[in-house]
Short mmCIF file of C-alpha atoms and ligand atoms in Angstrom, two decimals:
data_model
loop_
_atom_site.label_atom_id
_atom_site.label_comp_id
_atom_site.label_asym_id
_atom_site.label_seq_id
_atom_site.Cartn_x
_atom_site.Cartn_y
_atom_site.Cartn_z
CA MET A 99 2.94 -42.52 -7.86
CA ASN A 100 1.12 -45.02 -10.09
CA GLN A 101 0.03 -42.83 -13.33
CA THR A 102 -2.63 -43.87 -15.28
CA VAL A 103 -2.61 -44.98 -19.16
CA TYR A 104 -5.46 -43.30 -20.11
CA SER A 105 -6.35 -44.51 -24.07
CA LEU A 106 -6.80 -42.09 -27.31
CA VAL A 107 -9.73 -40.06 -28.40
CA THR A 108 -9.25 -42.27 -31.69
CA GLU A 109 -11.64 -41.52 -34.80
CA GLY A 110 -13.47 -44.40 -33.47
CA VAL A 111 -13.96 -42.75 -30.46
CA VAL A 112 -14.87 -39.79 -32.40
CA LYS A 113 -17.51 -41.58 -34.45
CA ASP A 114 -18.87 -43.21 -30.95
CA LEU A 115 -18.81 -39.68 -29.31
CA GLN A 116 -21.04 -38.28 -32.28
CA ALA A 117 -23.65 -41.25 -32.33
CA LEU A 118 -23.61 -41.14 -28.71
CA LEU A 119 -24.99 -37.17 -28.32
CA GLY A 120 -24.54 -35.73 -32.06
CA PRO A 121 -22.49 -35.46 -35.08
CA SER A 122 -22.49 -31.19 -34.37
CA ALA A 123 -21.45 -31.96 -30.28
CA VAL A 124 -17.66 -32.70 -31.02
CA THR A 125 -14.60 -31.10 -32.55
CA VAL A 126 -11.62 -32.45 -33.43
CA ASP A 127 -10.34 -28.85 -34.73
CA ARG A 128 -6.84 -27.88 -33.60
CA GLU A 129 -7.38 -24.17 -33.04
CA LYS A 130 -10.85 -25.09 -31.14
CA ARG A 131 -9.23 -27.93 -29.22
CA ALA A 132 -5.82 -25.10 -28.38
CA ALA A 133 -9.21 -22.13 -27.19
CA TYR A 134 -10.60 -24.66 -25.34
CA SER A 135 -7.72 -26.03 -23.39
CA LYS A 136 -6.54 -22.93 -21.37
CA ASP A 137 -8.04 -20.60 -18.73
CA GLU A 138 -6.60 -17.45 -17.90
CA VAL A 139 -3.15 -18.77 -16.07
CA PRO A 140 -0.53 -17.90 -19.07
CA SER A 141 1.00 -20.62 -20.64
CA PHE A 142 4.69 -19.70 -19.68
CA ALA A 143 3.08 -20.88 -15.98
CA PHE A 144 3.32 -24.22 -17.00
CA ASP A 145 6.35 -26.58 -18.21
CA ARG A 146 4.55 -27.64 -21.41
CA GLU A 147 1.41 -27.17 -23.76
CA TYR A 148 -1.89 -29.11 -22.57
CA LEU A 149 -4.01 -29.86 -25.40
CA ALA A 150 -7.46 -32.08 -25.73
CA GLU A 151 -7.81 -34.11 -28.11
CA ALA A 152 -11.44 -33.22 -28.63
CA VAL A 153 -14.15 -31.42 -26.95
CA VAL A 154 -18.10 -31.89 -26.39
CA PHE A 155 -20.65 -30.03 -26.03
CA PRO A 156 -23.33 -31.89 -24.44
CA ARG A 157 -26.98 -29.80 -24.34
CA SER A 158 -28.56 -32.19 -21.51
CA THR A 159 -27.83 -34.19 -18.02
CA GLU A 160 -28.66 -37.43 -20.63
CA ASP A 161 -25.88 -36.24 -22.80
CA VAL A 162 -23.32 -35.38 -19.84
CA SER A 163 -24.24 -39.11 -18.38
CA ALA A 164 -24.00 -41.11 -21.72
CA LEU A 165 -19.92 -39.41 -22.03
CA MET A 166 -19.39 -40.29 -18.62
CA LYS A 167 -20.47 -43.66 -18.95
CA TYR A 168 -18.46 -43.53 -22.17
CA ALA A 169 -15.31 -42.30 -20.76
CA ASN A 170 -16.04 -44.32 -17.99
CA ASP A 171 -15.74 -47.33 -19.58
CA HIS A 172 -12.82 -46.81 -21.86
CA LEU A 173 -10.54 -45.01 -19.81
CA LEU A 174 -10.72 -41.64 -20.92
CA PRO A 175 -9.77 -38.91 -18.88
CA VAL A 176 -11.96 -35.88 -18.98
CA THR A 177 -11.84 -32.45 -17.53
CA PRO A 178 -14.89 -29.94 -17.31
CA ARG A 179 -15.28 -26.44 -18.75
CA GLY A 180 -16.89 -23.30 -17.64
CA ALA A 181 -15.96 -19.80 -19.33
CA GLY A 182 -12.77 -20.62 -18.53
CA THR A 183 -11.95 -17.31 -16.64
CA GLY A 184 -10.23 -19.92 -13.71
CA LEU A 185 -7.32 -18.52 -12.37
CA SER A 186 -5.89 -21.89 -11.37
CA GLY A 187 -5.81 -24.31 -14.62
CA GLY A 188 -8.55 -26.16 -13.25
CA ALA A 189 -10.23 -26.29 -16.73
CA VAL A 190 -6.58 -26.95 -18.39
CA PRO A 191 -6.90 -30.47 -19.76
CA PHE A 192 -3.67 -32.42 -18.28
CA ALA A 193 -3.94 -35.63 -19.47
CA GLY A 194 -5.29 -34.15 -23.14
CA GLY A 195 -8.93 -36.14 -23.04
CA ILE A 196 -12.09 -34.76 -23.78
CA VAL A 197 -12.72 -30.98 -22.52
CA LEU A 198 -16.67 -31.49 -21.48
CA SER A 199 -17.52 -27.40 -22.15
CA PHE A 200 -20.79 -26.47 -21.05
CA GLU A 201 -21.66 -23.53 -23.19
CA LYS A 202 -24.94 -24.90 -24.66
CA MET A 203 -25.90 -26.11 -21.44
CA GLY A 204 -27.17 -21.76 -20.19
CA ARG A 205 -30.82 -22.39 -19.44
CA ILE A 206 -32.61 -20.84 -16.31
CA LEU A 207 -34.70 -23.63 -15.74
CA GLU A 208 -36.73 -21.87 -12.94
CA LEU A 209 -37.36 -19.08 -10.62
CA ASP A 210 -39.23 -19.52 -7.58
CA ARG A 211 -40.26 -16.82 -5.86
CA GLN A 212 -42.18 -18.61 -2.78
CA ASN A 213 -38.72 -20.63 -2.00
CA LEU A 214 -36.81 -17.32 -2.74
CA THR A 215 -34.65 -20.21 -5.15
CA ILE A 216 -33.41 -20.06 -9.15
CA THR A 217 -32.51 -23.08 -10.30
CA VAL A 218 -30.24 -23.04 -13.78
CA GLU A 219 -27.85 -25.04 -15.72
CA PRO A 220 -24.13 -25.24 -15.49
CA GLY A 221 -23.36 -22.33 -18.50
CA VAL A 222 -25.62 -19.84 -17.32
CA VAL A 223 -23.23 -16.76 -16.87
CA THR A 224 -23.17 -15.52 -13.73
CA ALA A 225 -23.94 -11.91 -14.31
CA GLU A 226 -27.25 -13.02 -15.85
CA ILE A 227 -28.45 -15.13 -12.88
CA THR A 228 -27.93 -11.93 -10.99
CA LYS A 229 -30.13 -10.30 -13.48
CA ALA A 230 -32.71 -12.48 -13.95
CA ALA A 231 -32.85 -12.29 -9.84
CA ALA A 232 -32.99 -8.50 -9.58
CA ARG A 233 -35.93 -8.23 -12.41
CA GLU A 234 -37.96 -10.26 -9.77
CA GLY A 235 -36.32 -7.96 -7.01
CA LEU A 236 -34.32 -10.19 -5.77
CA LEU A 237 -31.08 -10.95 -5.13
CA TYR A 238 -28.10 -13.89 -6.10
CA ALA A 239 -25.78 -12.85 -3.97
CA GLY A 240 -22.38 -14.27 -5.89
CA ASP A 241 -20.05 -11.49 -7.41
CA PRO A 242 -16.90 -12.58 -8.46
CA CYS A 243 -15.60 -9.84 -10.55
CA SER A 244 -15.50 -12.19 -13.58
CA GLY A 245 -18.95 -12.64 -13.33
CA ASP A 246 -19.81 -10.59 -16.83
CA ALA A 247 -18.02 -14.12 -18.02
CA SER A 248 -17.53 -16.75 -15.55
CA TYR A 249 -20.31 -19.44 -15.87
CA ILE A 250 -22.03 -20.69 -12.67
CA GLY A 251 -21.01 -24.04 -13.05
CA GLY A 252 -17.02 -22.99 -12.66
CA ASN A 253 -18.61 -20.50 -9.67
CA VAL A 254 -19.13 -23.68 -7.94
CA ALA A 255 -16.64 -26.19 -8.95
CA GLU A 256 -14.16 -23.41 -7.20
CA ASN A 257 -16.70 -22.58 -4.53
CA ALA A 258 -16.10 -18.74 -6.00
CA GLY A 259 -15.91 -15.97 -4.02
CA GLY A 260 -15.69 -12.27 -4.81
CA ASN A 261 -17.25 -8.61 -3.73
CA LYS A 262 -20.02 -9.72 -1.27
CA VAL A 263 -18.30 -12.78 1.01
CA VAL A 264 -17.82 -10.54 3.58
CA LYS A 265 -21.63 -10.16 4.00
CA TYR A 266 -23.36 -13.08 2.44
CA GLY A 267 -20.66 -16.11 2.18
CA THR A 268 -18.67 -17.83 -0.75
CA THR A 269 -20.69 -19.58 -3.82
CA GLY A 270 -21.39 -22.47 -1.91
CA ASN A 271 -23.50 -20.52 0.90
CA SER A 272 -26.33 -19.82 -1.72
CA VAL A 273 -25.67 -23.46 -3.33
CA LEU A 274 -29.16 -25.46 -1.74
CA ALA A 275 -29.21 -28.32 -4.52
CA LEU A 276 -27.18 -30.00 -6.87
CA GLU A 277 -27.52 -32.53 -9.97
CA ALA A 278 -24.64 -33.78 -10.13
CA VAL A 279 -22.89 -36.78 -12.50
CA LEU A 280 -20.47 -39.30 -11.42
CA ALA A 281 -17.62 -40.46 -13.19
CA ASP A 282 -19.14 -43.50 -14.26
CA GLY A 283 -22.43 -41.96 -15.86
CA THR A 284 -24.77 -42.10 -12.90
CA VAL A 285 -26.69 -39.07 -12.25
CA MET A 286 -27.06 -38.09 -8.78
CA GLU A 287 -28.83 -35.04 -6.67
CA PHE A 288 -28.22 -33.89 -3.42
CA GLY A 289 -29.80 -31.08 -1.41
CA GLY A 290 -33.13 -29.58 -2.25
CA LYS A 291 -35.03 -26.27 -2.06
CA ARG A 292 -34.88 -26.86 1.69
CA ARG A 293 -32.48 -24.34 3.40
CA LYS A 294 -31.63 -27.15 6.44
CA ASP A 295 -30.43 -30.88 5.73
CA ALA A 296 -28.83 -32.88 8.65
CA THR A 297 -29.14 -36.09 6.64
CA GLY A 298 -26.23 -37.76 6.27
CA TYR A 299 -23.21 -36.37 4.63
CA ASP A 300 -23.08 -32.80 2.81
CA PHE A 301 -21.95 -34.41 -0.70
CA ALA A 302 -23.61 -30.79 -2.31
CA HIS A 303 -20.79 -29.27 -0.41
CA LEU A 304 -18.48 -31.89 -0.68
CA ILE A 305 -19.09 -31.17 -4.43
CA VAL A 306 -18.50 -27.19 -4.00
CA GLY A 307 -15.00 -26.29 -4.71
CA SER A 308 -14.01 -29.79 -5.65
CA GLU A 309 -12.97 -28.18 -8.95
CA GLY A 310 -14.30 -30.71 -11.19
CA THR A 311 -12.40 -33.83 -9.71
CA LEU A 312 -15.25 -35.66 -7.85
CA ALA A 313 -18.20 -35.10 -10.53
CA VAL A 314 -19.90 -33.33 -12.75
CA VAL A 315 -22.32 -30.56 -12.07
CA THR A 316 -24.95 -30.19 -14.40
CA LYS A 317 -27.86 -28.40 -12.67
CA ILE A 318 -27.48 -25.70 -9.63
CA THR A 319 -30.38 -24.69 -7.27
CA LEU A 320 -28.92 -21.15 -5.46
CA LYS A 321 -30.32 -19.20 -2.87
CA LEU A 322 -31.69 -16.36 -3.26
CA LEU A 323 -32.22 -13.28 -1.08
CA PRO A 324 -34.49 -10.05 -1.02
CA LEU A 325 -32.89 -7.30 -3.39
CA PRO A 326 -31.35 -4.28 -0.94
CA GLU A 327 -33.23 -1.07 -2.35
CA ARG A 328 -30.26 0.78 -1.43
CA VAL A 329 -26.75 0.88 -2.62
CA VAL A 330 -23.99 2.84 -1.54
CA ASP A 331 -19.99 2.55 -1.59
CA LEU A 332 -17.92 4.73 -0.24
CA LEU A 333 -13.93 5.34 -1.35
CA ILE A 334 -11.77 6.32 1.16
CA PRO A 335 -8.05 6.84 0.59
CA PHE A 336 -5.65 6.23 3.21
CA PRO A 337 -2.24 7.36 3.32
CA ASP A 338 -0.77 3.62 3.42
CA VAL A 339 -1.06 0.12 3.66
CA ALA A 340 -0.50 -0.39 7.13
CA SER A 341 -3.49 2.33 8.57
CA ALA A 342 -6.15 1.46 5.67
CA ILE A 343 -5.24 -2.50 6.80
CA ASP A 344 -5.61 -1.38 10.69
CA PHE A 345 -9.03 0.53 9.90
CA ALA A 346 -10.85 -2.27 7.77
CA PRO A 347 -12.19 -4.71 10.86
CA ARG A 348 -13.27 -1.79 12.56
CA ILE A 349 -15.99 -1.06 10.44
CA GLN A 350 -17.41 -4.11 12.06
CA SER A 351 -16.10 -4.11 15.35
CA GLU A 352 -16.30 -0.58 16.42
CA GLY A 353 -18.94 0.78 13.88
CA LYS A 354 -21.47 -2.97 14.09
CA VAL A 355 -21.73 -2.17 10.08
CA ILE A 356 -21.70 -5.22 7.95
CA PRO A 357 -20.82 -4.13 4.95
CA SER A 358 -21.46 -6.30 1.78
CA SER A 359 -18.19 -5.41 0.00
CA LEU A 360 -14.82 -4.43 1.70
CA GLU A 361 -12.37 -4.29 -0.56
CA PHE A 362 -8.47 -3.07 -1.03
CA LEU A 363 -6.24 -1.76 -3.38
CA ASP A 364 -3.08 -0.73 -2.50
CA ARG A 365 -1.38 2.04 -4.40
CA LYS A 366 0.15 0.31 -7.24
CA SER A 367 -3.17 -1.36 -7.58
CA ILE A 368 -4.82 2.06 -8.40
CA ARG A 369 -1.79 3.59 -10.85
CA LEU A 370 -2.55 -0.17 -12.26
CA ALA A 371 -6.16 0.43 -13.10
CA GLU A 372 -6.02 4.43 -14.01
CA ARG A 373 -3.68 3.08 -17.03
CA PHE A 374 -5.92 0.35 -18.01
CA LEU A 375 -9.15 2.54 -18.02
CA ASN A 376 -7.35 5.74 -18.95
CA THR A 377 -9.01 7.17 -16.39
CA SER A 378 -7.74 9.08 -13.14
CA LEU A 379 -9.57 8.07 -9.44
CA PRO A 380 -9.97 10.55 -6.63
CA CYS A 381 -7.13 11.42 -4.23
CA ASP A 382 -3.91 10.27 -6.32
CA ASP A 383 -1.47 10.45 -3.55
CA ALA A 384 -2.95 7.86 -1.31
CA GLY A 385 -1.01 5.00 0.12
CA ALA A 386 -3.89 2.73 -0.11
CA HIS A 387 -7.98 2.93 -0.61
CA LEU A 388 -10.80 0.88 0.63
CA ILE A 389 -13.97 0.56 -1.13
CA VAL A 390 -16.90 -0.27 1.35
CA GLN A 391 -20.43 -1.24 -0.44
CA LEU A 392 -23.53 -0.62 2.39
CA GLU A 393 -26.64 -2.15 1.05
CA GLY A 394 -30.14 -1.34 3.01
CA ASN A 395 -33.45 -0.15 2.55
CA ASP A 396 -34.29 2.81 4.80
CA PRO A 397 -32.31 5.74 3.52
CA GLU A 398 -32.18 7.31 7.59
CA VAL A 399 -30.41 3.21 8.34
CA LEU A 400 -27.78 3.88 5.87
CA ALA A 401 -27.11 7.52 6.46
CA ASP A 402 -26.38 6.40 10.04
CA GLU A 403 -24.14 3.57 8.92
CA MET A 404 -22.23 6.02 6.37
CA GLU A 405 -21.92 8.51 9.30
CA ARG A 406 -20.47 5.49 11.99
CA ILE A 407 -18.29 4.85 8.90
CA GLY A 408 -17.32 8.39 8.38
CA ASP A 409 -16.35 9.44 12.09
CA LEU A 410 -14.39 6.20 12.73
CA CYS A 411 -12.54 7.03 9.51
CA PHE A 412 -11.37 10.10 10.35
CA ALA A 413 -10.95 9.27 13.90
CA HIS A 414 -8.18 6.61 12.17
CA GLY A 415 -6.29 7.97 9.31
CA ALA A 416 -8.48 7.86 6.78
CA ILE A 417 -7.54 11.30 4.32
CA GLU A 418 -10.90 11.54 2.76
CA VAL A 419 -14.12 9.92 2.29
CA PHE A 420 -15.72 10.17 -1.13
CA VAL A 421 -19.80 8.46 -1.37
CA ALA A 422 -20.64 6.83 -4.54
CA ASP A 423 -24.66 7.16 -4.61
CA ASN A 424 -25.16 6.77 -7.93
CA ARG A 425 -25.11 4.73 -11.21
CA THR A 426 -22.28 5.71 -12.81
CA THR A 427 -19.95 6.59 -10.26
CA ARG A 428 -20.24 3.53 -8.58
CA ASP A 429 -19.73 1.91 -11.98
CA LYS A 430 -16.35 3.94 -12.52
CA LEU A 431 -15.09 2.64 -8.74
CA TRP A 432 -15.89 -1.22 -9.25
CA LYS A 433 -14.69 -1.27 -13.38
CA ALA A 434 -11.77 -0.01 -11.19
CA ARG A 435 -11.79 -2.68 -8.76
CA LYS A 436 -12.60 -5.64 -11.41
CA CYS A 437 -10.25 -4.59 -13.55
CA LEU A 438 -6.93 -5.76 -11.63
CA ALA A 439 -6.35 -8.69 -12.86
CA GLU A 440 -6.51 -7.93 -17.06
CA ALA A 441 -4.67 -4.68 -16.47
CA ILE A 442 -2.00 -7.06 -14.61
CA MET A 443 -2.10 -9.28 -18.10
CA ALA A 444 -1.70 -6.40 -20.34
CA PHE A 445 1.52 -4.40 -18.31
CA TYR A 446 3.68 -7.09 -17.22
CA PRO A 447 5.31 -9.88 -19.48
CA LYS A 448 5.65 -12.02 -16.37
CA TYR A 449 3.73 -12.33 -13.43
CA SER A 450 1.62 -14.32 -10.28
CA LEU A 451 -1.64 -14.00 -9.84
CA GLU A 452 -1.81 -15.32 -6.15
CA ASP A 453 -5.03 -15.66 -4.06
CA LEU A 454 -3.82 -16.09 -0.28
CA VAL A 455 -5.92 -15.95 2.74
CA VAL A 456 -5.21 -15.78 5.83
CA PRO A 457 -7.07 -14.34 9.24
CA THR A 458 -7.75 -10.43 8.83
CA SER A 459 -5.61 -10.06 11.92
CA GLU A 460 -2.56 -11.56 10.04
CA ILE A 461 -2.90 -9.14 6.38
CA PRO A 462 -0.41 -6.80 7.83
CA LYS A 463 2.19 -9.67 8.34
CA LEU A 464 1.37 -11.42 4.85
CA LEU A 465 1.82 -8.26 2.98
CA GLU A 466 5.30 -7.22 4.97
CA GLU A 467 6.97 -10.55 3.91
CA THR A 468 5.56 -10.07 0.76
CA THR A 469 7.73 -6.58 0.22
CA ARG A 470 10.39 -8.67 1.63
CA LEU A 471 10.17 -11.33 -0.89
CA CYS A 472 9.76 -9.27 -3.41
CA ARG A 473 12.73 -6.72 -2.71
CA LYS A 474 15.08 -10.30 -2.06
CA TYR A 475 14.41 -11.08 -5.40
CA GLY A 476 13.67 -7.67 -7.46
CA LEU A 477 10.38 -7.97 -8.22
CA GLU A 478 7.14 -5.39 -7.79
CA GLU A 479 4.25 -6.23 -6.12
CA ALA A 480 0.64 -4.90 -6.69
CA ASN A 481 -1.89 -5.97 -3.87
CA PHE A 482 -5.62 -5.70 -3.65
CA GLY A 483 -8.07 -7.98 -2.77
CA HIS A 484 -11.27 -8.87 -0.57
CA VAL A 485 -9.47 -7.19 3.31
CA GLY A 486 -13.23 -8.26 4.80
CA ASP A 487 -12.41 -12.10 4.55
CA GLY A 488 -8.63 -11.84 4.62
CA ASN A 489 -8.19 -12.99 0.83
CA MET A 490 -5.46 -10.61 -0.66
CA HIS A 491 -4.09 -11.25 -3.99
CA VAL A 492 -0.54 -11.18 -3.64
CA ASN A 493 0.83 -10.24 -7.20
CA LEU A 494 4.40 -10.49 -8.12
CA LEU A 495 5.33 -8.82 -11.15
CA PHE A 496 8.56 -9.01 -13.04
CA PRO A 497 9.08 -5.63 -14.79
CA GLU A 498 10.94 -7.19 -17.12
CA GLU A 499 11.84 -10.45 -18.81
CA ARG A 500 14.92 -11.86 -17.92
CA PRO A 501 16.76 -15.55 -17.30
CA GLY A 502 15.89 -17.56 -14.50
CA TRP A 503 12.63 -15.77 -13.82
CA HIS A 504 11.08 -18.97 -13.07
CA GLU A 505 13.23 -20.42 -10.93
CA ASP A 506 13.49 -17.31 -9.02
CA LEU A 507 9.08 -17.28 -8.99
CA GLU A 508 9.56 -20.78 -7.88
CA GLU A 509 11.63 -20.22 -4.56
CA LEU A 510 10.23 -16.91 -4.18
CA LEU A 511 6.15 -18.82 -3.94
CA GLY A 512 8.18 -21.37 -1.82
CA GLU A 513 9.11 -19.29 0.78
CA LEU A 514 5.51 -17.21 0.83
CA TYR A 515 3.34 -20.12 1.09
CA ASP A 516 5.47 -21.57 3.74
CA PHE A 517 4.91 -18.15 5.67
CA THR A 518 1.20 -17.87 4.94
CA ALA A 519 1.18 -21.29 6.25
CA LYS A 520 2.73 -20.25 9.42
CA ILE A 521 0.26 -17.45 10.19
CA GLY A 522 -2.79 -19.50 10.00
CA GLY A 523 -3.33 -19.20 6.50
CA THR A 524 -3.89 -21.13 3.06
CA LEU A 525 -3.07 -21.33 -0.78
CA SER A 526 -5.86 -20.41 -1.89
CA GLY A 527 -9.29 -18.50 -0.92
CA GLU A 528 -11.43 -18.51 -4.06
CA HIS A 529 -9.40 -19.24 -7.27
CA GLY A 530 -8.30 -22.60 -6.28
CA ILE A 531 -5.66 -25.16 -6.33
CA GLY A 532 -5.77 -26.61 -10.36
CA LEU A 533 -2.71 -27.09 -11.65
CA LYS A 534 -0.50 -24.63 -10.98
CA ARG A 535 -0.69 -24.65 -7.04
CA GLN A 536 -1.17 -28.02 -7.33
CA LYS A 537 2.44 -28.81 -6.20
CA TYR A 538 2.56 -26.34 -3.54
CA MET A 539 -0.27 -28.55 -1.26
CA CYS A 540 2.27 -30.03 0.47
CA ARG A 541 3.39 -26.52 2.25
CA VAL A 542 -0.02 -26.40 3.84
CA MET A 543 -1.41 -30.18 4.21
CA ASP A 544 -0.35 -32.87 5.92
CA GLY A 545 0.61 -36.18 4.42
CA ALA A 546 -2.74 -37.79 5.87
CA GLN A 547 -4.73 -34.67 4.94
CA MET A 548 -3.84 -35.61 1.56
CA GLU A 549 -4.06 -39.15 2.02
CA LEU A 550 -8.01 -38.36 3.34
CA ILE A 551 -7.92 -36.32 -0.16
CA ARG A 552 -6.62 -39.25 -1.96
CA ARG A 553 -9.40 -41.50 -0.84
CA VAL A 554 -12.27 -39.52 -1.00
CA LYS A 555 -10.96 -39.50 -4.90
CA ALA A 556 -11.16 -42.74 -5.21
CA ALA A 557 -14.29 -43.37 -3.54
CA PHE A 558 -16.23 -40.49 -6.64
CA ASP A 559 -13.87 -41.67 -9.37
CA PRO A 560 -12.31 -44.97 -9.36
CA LYS A 561 -10.66 -44.42 -12.09
CA ASN A 562 -9.22 -41.29 -12.04
CA ILE A 563 -10.76 -40.01 -15.41
CA LEU A 564 -12.32 -37.09 -13.89
CA ASN A 565 -10.10 -33.91 -14.34
CA PRO A 566 -7.03 -35.69 -13.52
CA GLY A 567 -3.64 -34.22 -12.36
CA LYS A 568 -6.02 -31.15 -10.35
CA ILE A 569 -5.43 -30.37 -6.21
CA ILE A 570 -3.31 -33.14 -5.55
CA ASN A 571 -1.18 -36.15 -7.68
CA CYS A 572 -3.94 -38.71 -7.40
CA PRO A 573 -2.14 -40.95 -9.41
CA ASP A 574 -2.01 -38.15 -12.19
CA GLY A 575 -2.74 -38.41 -15.46
CA GLY A 576 0.11 -40.36 -17.64
CA ASN A 577 -0.48 -39.33 -21.65
CA PRO A 578 1.86 -37.19 -23.37
CA PRO A 579 0.65 -33.98 -25.05
CA VAL A 580 -1.60 -35.26 -28.14
C1 LIG B 9 -10.53 -11.00 -14.45
C2 LIG B 9 -10.79 -12.09 -13.55
C3 LIG B 9 -11.19 -11.75 -12.34
C4 LIG B 9 -11.65 -12.57 -11.39
N1 LIG B 9 -12.26 -12.47 -10.04
C5 LIG B 9 -13.08 -13.31 -9.11
C6 LIG B 9 -13.22 -13.30 -8.03
O1 LIG B 9 -13.42 -11.95 -7.48
N2 LIG B 9 -13.43 -14.16 -7.45
C7 LIG B 9 -13.45 -15.46 -7.91
O2 LIG B 9 -13.76 -16.16 -7.05
N3 LIG B 9 -12.72 -15.59 -9.17
C8 LIG B 9 -12.16 -14.94 -9.40
N4 LIG B 9 -11.63 -15.18 -11.01
C9 LIG B 9 -11.63 -16.63 -11.07
C10 LIG B 9 -12.62 -17.18 -12.07
O3 LIG B 9 -13.50 -16.59 -12.96
C11 LIG B 9 -13.84 -18.20 -11.23
O4 LIG B 9 -12.48 -19.15 -10.59
C12 LIG B 9 -14.81 -18.69 -11.44
O5 LIG B 9 -15.36 -19.20 -10.88
C13 LIG B 9 -14.28 -19.62 -13.20
O6 LIG B 9 -15.68 -20.05 -13.57
P1 LIG B 9 -15.38 -20.47 -15.40
O7 LIG B 9 -16.77 -20.75 -15.65
O8 LIG B 9 -14.56 -19.52 -16.29
O9 LIG B 9 -15.06 -21.84 -14.93
P2 LIG B 9 -13.58 -22.62 -15.74
O10 LIG B 9 -11.86 -21.66 -15.54
O11 LIG B 9 -13.99 -22.79 -17.05
O12 LIG B 9 -13.65 -23.81 -14.80
C14 LIG B 9 -13.06 -23.41 -13.29
C15 LIG B 9 -13.28 -24.87 -12.96
O13 LIG B 9 -14.32 -25.39 -12.68
C16 LIG B 9 -14.72 -26.87 -13.32
N5 LIG B 9 -15.66 -26.70 -13.79
C17 LIG B 9 -16.61 -26.21 -14.64
N6 LIG B 9 -18.34 -26.40 -14.88
C18 LIG B 9 -18.22 -27.61 -14.19
C19 LIG B 9 -19.03 -28.47 -14.26
N7 LIG B 9 -20.30 -28.00 -14.54
N8 LIG B 9 -18.43 -29.12 -13.27
C20 LIG B 9 -17.88 -29.78 -12.56
N9 LIG B 9 -17.13 -28.80 -12.68
C21 LIG B 9 -16.85 -27.79 -13.58
C22 LIG B 9 -13.45 -27.08 -14.35
O14 LIG B 9 -12.73 -28.57 -14.26
C23 LIG B 9 -12.16 -26.06 -13.40
O15 LIG B 9 -11.59 -26.75 -12.44
C24 LIG B 9 -11.36 -13.97 -11.35
C25 LIG B 9 -10.55 -14.54 -13.01
C26 LIG B 9 -10.51 -13.32 -13.67
C27 LIG B 9 -9.81 -13.66 -15.19
#
């Protein structure tokens, strides 16, 4: 494996960057560099500290283009960064160099009612897009649990999922067009407001999910839909995990209803949410809960769907069906679902938040194996996630500090990932590979697939300056920490 020896961000480089982008667009302040050099993966997951040498705040596509051209000419690594809510270390500057923050590119540029699109800069907070669309009676379907903080650029780069994928697909399904800056500073447009495109390669959707390794996204056009007039959430407790998981697919296959959300929480997750929010949820003794969201315009149709799901629930072992049809109870429910990652971070000294995805029929096997491995290695588990997509956030928890925890975790993850691959699954459904899972890629991809990734990467970024060290070891960043 080659190692690129990058240039360092010297005083001269800083002066050049300030001349290109303006004096306030560049900082080398140590505290700021540290704050912009991490995401939500805890530092204990990595073998060393990673620190950017400079953080740059562009205000326009032209700024990004000028920066990338300079970085490419001078062999400086560049790590794009959204809001830093990532759970794979994607925004961590593996090779030092420049972190490219999009916090000053946060404008909604256009909402086009005729074409049902919204065009935004990458630093717009996801929830702001949802709100802007809703004000016009429209729906932006992207709904990651981190949506109050994450940026749309980060969502695009990770192909973020969230709570509405079962009906509307991942972020990529909403992306119609991207403006992107290539590693050498070239500005390209991919896609358009058109809903179909069979003209050559679909570069927009190659860049979606590429974790900032192929191009820097500077403008995004997203698809909008009519906003449903009514929303109802059902909280359905089951006596155990097996019955909840067995029931979930029946909503579509037997009930003939496509829910907009279909979420699963095991007992431990419920306890964590209750403790974190200092609240209580109905049906304390349940082994697992499902949250089912239904959307529509016609109250009678919604009532019929609820009834069908209710009948199915009781025929398949549900303990109760709680209906949340007003803002307050719905908010309470979703707060519980959305706080789970933070709750784990607050209560456990060491943990690994996983993002496995398997065919939905294989979820029971995945959860059984997780339990077996946690017992074997003496860990606790809390499992929740997007059961409708087969995307399980399997969370491996160390109840207390202990020597050798890191080695145990690595072994457990190796076994778990191998098992996941064996049942047709893979490492990540929505959080990405980043730095955290990079070394496990060979467990789910063969040499030929990895080589193809390297060749695509080299075609976009021949000098390997864009987010080096991520996804796979495509010759990685060779510089020592600064
Ligand atoms: C509590 C919590 C809940 C979460 N829930 C979900 C969930 O439900 N679904 C889900 O999918 N994820 C979830 N996440 C993970 C995370 O929020 C998403 O991955 C999100 O998309 C990251 O966005 P960000 O702006 O924070 O990006 P960052 O973490 O800053 O960056 C993520 C990646 O995007 C790249 N990037 C950022 N901006 C650009 C750009 N303009 N051009 C090119 N590359 C860029 C970075 O280099 C990096 O590789 C959750 C995280 C937390 C902490």
